[in-house]
Amino acid sequence: MKNLASRSRQRGLSFIGLVFLVAILVAVVGIGAQSLPVLLEYQAITKAASKAAAEGNTVAEVKASFDRSAAIDDIKSITGADLQVTKVNDKVVAGFEYSRDIHLVGPAYLVYRFKK
């Protein structure tokens, strides 16, 4: 009798478990879909800042070069004026720092802070 009871015991996911799993999956995909453009823009900013530092010899040249690249790559988060341009061992280095917010639900936000 004991063997019969263990064979008839069901295994698997209940309906409530399935609803909970789908809700978590939708939340993860939703946050990921909103985060992807932010991360791609960060990558474009990093590339444009490196290119501007390599091309320019003065602060004004680096900032102007970054602004040209920002116009082409549709960078909206920072401008050339936001760059921190320094020289390290006779090499021009361009750095930046900014943050982006993603509204989740109600008063909840996901904040990305970038610094390079």
mmCIF file of C-alpha atoms in Angstrom:
data_model
loop_
_atom_site.group_PDB
_atom_site.id
_atom_site.type_symbol
_atom_site.label_atom_id
_atom_site.label_comp_id
_atom_site.label_asym_id
_atom_site.label_seq_id
_atom_site.Cartn_x
_atom_site.Cartn_y
_atom_site.Cartn_z
ATOM 1 C CA MET A 1 0.000 0.000 0.000
ATOM 2 C CA LYS A 2 2.844 2.359 0.813
ATOM 3 C CA ASN A 3 4.443 1.729 -2.586
ATOM 4 C CA LEU A 4 1.155 2.538 -4.369
ATOM 5 C CA ALA A 5 0.845 5.900 -2.560
ATOM 6 C CA SER A 6 4.358 7.006 -3.528
ATOM 7 C CA ARG A 7 3.777 6.144 -7.205
ATOM 8 C CA SER A 8 0.590 8.171 -7.419
ATOM 9 C CA ARG A 9 2.189 11.275 -5.905
ATOM 10 C CA GLN A 10 2.331 13.964 -8.570
ATOM 11 C CA ARG A 11 5.385 15.998 -9.381
ATOM 12 C CA GLY A 12 5.712 19.183 -11.319
ATOM 13 C CA LEU A 13 4.797 22.820 -11.178
ATOM 14 C CA SER A 14 1.515 24.026 -9.756
ATOM 15 C CA PHE A 15 -0.516 26.757 -11.448
ATOM 16 C CA ILE A 16 0.443 29.316 -8.803
ATOM 17 C CA GLY A 17 4.092 28.339 -9.166
ATOM 18 C CA LEU A 18 3.813 28.768 -12.928
ATOM 19 C CA VAL A 19 2.222 32.220 -12.553
ATOM 20 C CA PHE A 20 4.965 33.246 -10.133
ATOM 21 C CA LEU A 21 7.682 31.976 -12.489
ATOM 22 C CA VAL A 22 6.166 33.810 -15.473
ATOM 23 C CA ALA A 23 5.892 37.046 -13.447
ATOM 24 C CA ILE A 24 9.575 36.868 -12.522
ATOM 25 C CA LEU A 25 10.532 36.082 -16.118
ATOM 26 C CA VAL A 26 8.508 39.049 -17.439
ATOM 27 C CA ALA A 27 10.142 41.374 -14.884
ATOM 28 C CA VAL A 28 13.649 40.225 -15.816
ATOM 29 C CA VAL A 29 12.981 40.579 -19.550
ATOM 30 C CA GLY A 30 11.385 44.005 -19.036
ATOM 31 C CA ILE A 31 14.323 45.338 -17.032
ATOM 32 C CA GLY A 32 16.772 43.820 -19.505
ATOM 33 C CA ALA A 33 14.997 45.406 -22.468
ATOM 34 C CA GLN A 34 15.169 48.826 -20.813
ATOM 35 C CA SER A 35 18.799 48.350 -19.735
ATOM 36 C CA LEU A 36 20.174 47.303 -23.115
ATOM 37 C CA PRO A 37 20.049 50.795 -24.733
ATOM 38 C CA VAL A 38 21.716 52.301 -21.647
ATOM 39 C CA LEU A 39 24.563 49.798 -21.816
ATOM 40 C CA LEU A 40 24.967 50.236 -25.576
ATOM 41 C CA GLU A 41 25.156 54.014 -25.114
ATOM 42 C CA TYR A 42 27.852 53.556 -22.448
ATOM 43 C CA GLN A 43 29.836 51.471 -24.896
ATOM 44 C CA ALA A 44 29.477 54.188 -27.567
ATOM 45 C CA ILE A 45 30.542 56.891 -25.088
ATOM 46 C CA THR A 46 33.624 54.897 -24.088
ATOM 47 C CA LYS A 47 34.581 54.399 -27.728
ATOM 48 C CA ALA A 48 33.998 58.078 -28.599
ATOM 49 C CA ALA A 49 36.001 59.295 -25.577
ATOM 50 C CA SER A 50 38.929 57.030 -26.432
ATOM 51 C CA LYS A 51 38.854 58.140 -30.062
ATOM 52 C CA ALA A 52 38.664 61.817 -29.084
ATOM 53 C CA ALA A 53 41.612 61.457 -26.695
ATOM 54 C CA ALA A 54 43.686 59.783 -29.404
ATOM 55 C CA GLU A 55 42.850 62.438 -32.024
ATOM 56 C CA GLY A 56 43.145 65.628 -29.967
ATOM 57 C CA ASN A 57 46.174 67.337 -28.460
ATOM 58 C CA THR A 58 44.354 70.058 -26.526
ATOM 59 C CA VAL A 59 41.317 70.045 -24.276
ATOM 60 C CA ALA A 60 39.270 71.971 -26.850
ATOM 61 C CA GLU A 61 40.193 69.535 -29.657
ATOM 62 C CA VAL A 62 39.262 66.504 -27.550
ATOM 63 C CA LYS A 63 35.901 67.982 -26.563
ATOM 64 C CA ALA A 64 35.112 69.017 -30.160
ATOM 65 C CA SER A 65 36.059 65.560 -31.453
ATOM 66 C CA PHE A 66 33.836 63.929 -28.825
ATOM 67 C CA ASP A 67 30.910 66.189 -29.783
ATOM 68 C CA ARG A 68 31.296 65.164 -33.448
ATOM 69 C CA SER A 69 31.293 61.479 -32.495
ATOM 70 C CA ALA A 70 28.335 62.042 -30.152
ATOM 71 C CA ALA A 71 26.320 63.567 -32.987
ATOM 72 C CA ILE A 72 27.032 60.583 -35.234
ATOM 73 C CA ASP A 73 26.351 57.924 -32.559
ATOM 74 C CA ASP A 74 23.314 59.775 -31.115
ATOM 75 C CA ILE A 75 24.802 60.113 -27.628
ATOM 76 C CA LYS A 76 22.461 62.146 -25.412
ATOM 77 C CA SER A 77 23.712 61.468 -21.863
ATOM 78 C CA ILE A 78 26.883 63.567 -21.926
ATOM 79 C CA THR A 79 28.541 66.184 -24.115
ATOM 80 C CA GLY A 80 32.114 67.180 -24.727
ATOM 81 C CA ALA A 81 31.813 69.750 -21.947
ATOM 82 C CA ASP A 82 31.227 66.908 -19.469
ATOM 83 C CA LEU A 83 34.538 65.195 -20.293
ATOM 84 C CA GLN A 84 37.434 65.401 -17.852
ATOM 85 C CA VAL A 85 40.503 65.737 -20.060
ATOM 86 C CA THR A 86 43.956 65.256 -18.517
ATOM 87 C CA LYS A 87 47.462 64.407 -19.657
ATOM 88 C CA VAL A 88 49.250 61.371 -18.280
ATOM 89 C CA ASN A 89 52.860 60.885 -19.422
ATOM 90 C CA ASP A 90 52.358 63.157 -22.460
ATOM 91 C CA LYS A 91 49.257 61.187 -23.444
ATOM 92 C CA VAL A 92 45.805 62.779 -23.488
ATOM 93 C CA VAL A 93 43.227 60.870 -21.422
ATOM 94 C CA ALA A 94 39.491 61.625 -21.496
ATOM 95 C CA GLY A 95 37.319 60.495 -18.610
ATOM 96 C CA PHE A 96 33.646 60.908 -17.785
ATOM 97 C CA GLU A 97 31.102 60.295 -15.074
ATOM 98 C CA TYR A 98 27.308 60.237 -15.421
ATOM 99 C CA SER A 99 24.206 58.363 -14.305
ATOM 100 C CA ARG A 100 21.043 57.120 -15.990
ATOM 101 C CA ASP A 101 17.706 56.231 -14.362
ATOM 102 C CA ILE A 102 15.246 53.597 -15.520
ATOM 103 C CA HIS A 103 11.740 53.886 -14.077
ATOM 104 C CA LEU A 104 10.509 50.506 -12.907
ATOM 105 C CA VAL A 105 7.206 50.805 -10.997
ATOM 106 C CA GLY A 106 5.763 53.554 -8.828
ATOM 107 C CA PRO A 107 8.574 55.200 -6.894
ATOM 108 C CA ALA A 108 11.111 52.496 -7.834
ATOM 109 C CA TYR A 109 13.994 53.348 -10.162
ATOM 110 C CA LEU A 110 17.030 51.439 -11.361
ATOM 111 C CA VAL A 111 20.035 53.782 -11.401
ATOM 112 C CA TYR A 112 23.119 53.128 -13.498
ATOM 113 C CA ARG A 113 26.224 55.134 -12.559
ATOM 114 C CA PHE A 114 29.047 55.114 -15.050
ATOM 115 C CA LYS A 115 32.582 56.340 -14.462
ATOM 116 C CA LYS A 116 35.616 55.905 -16.652
#
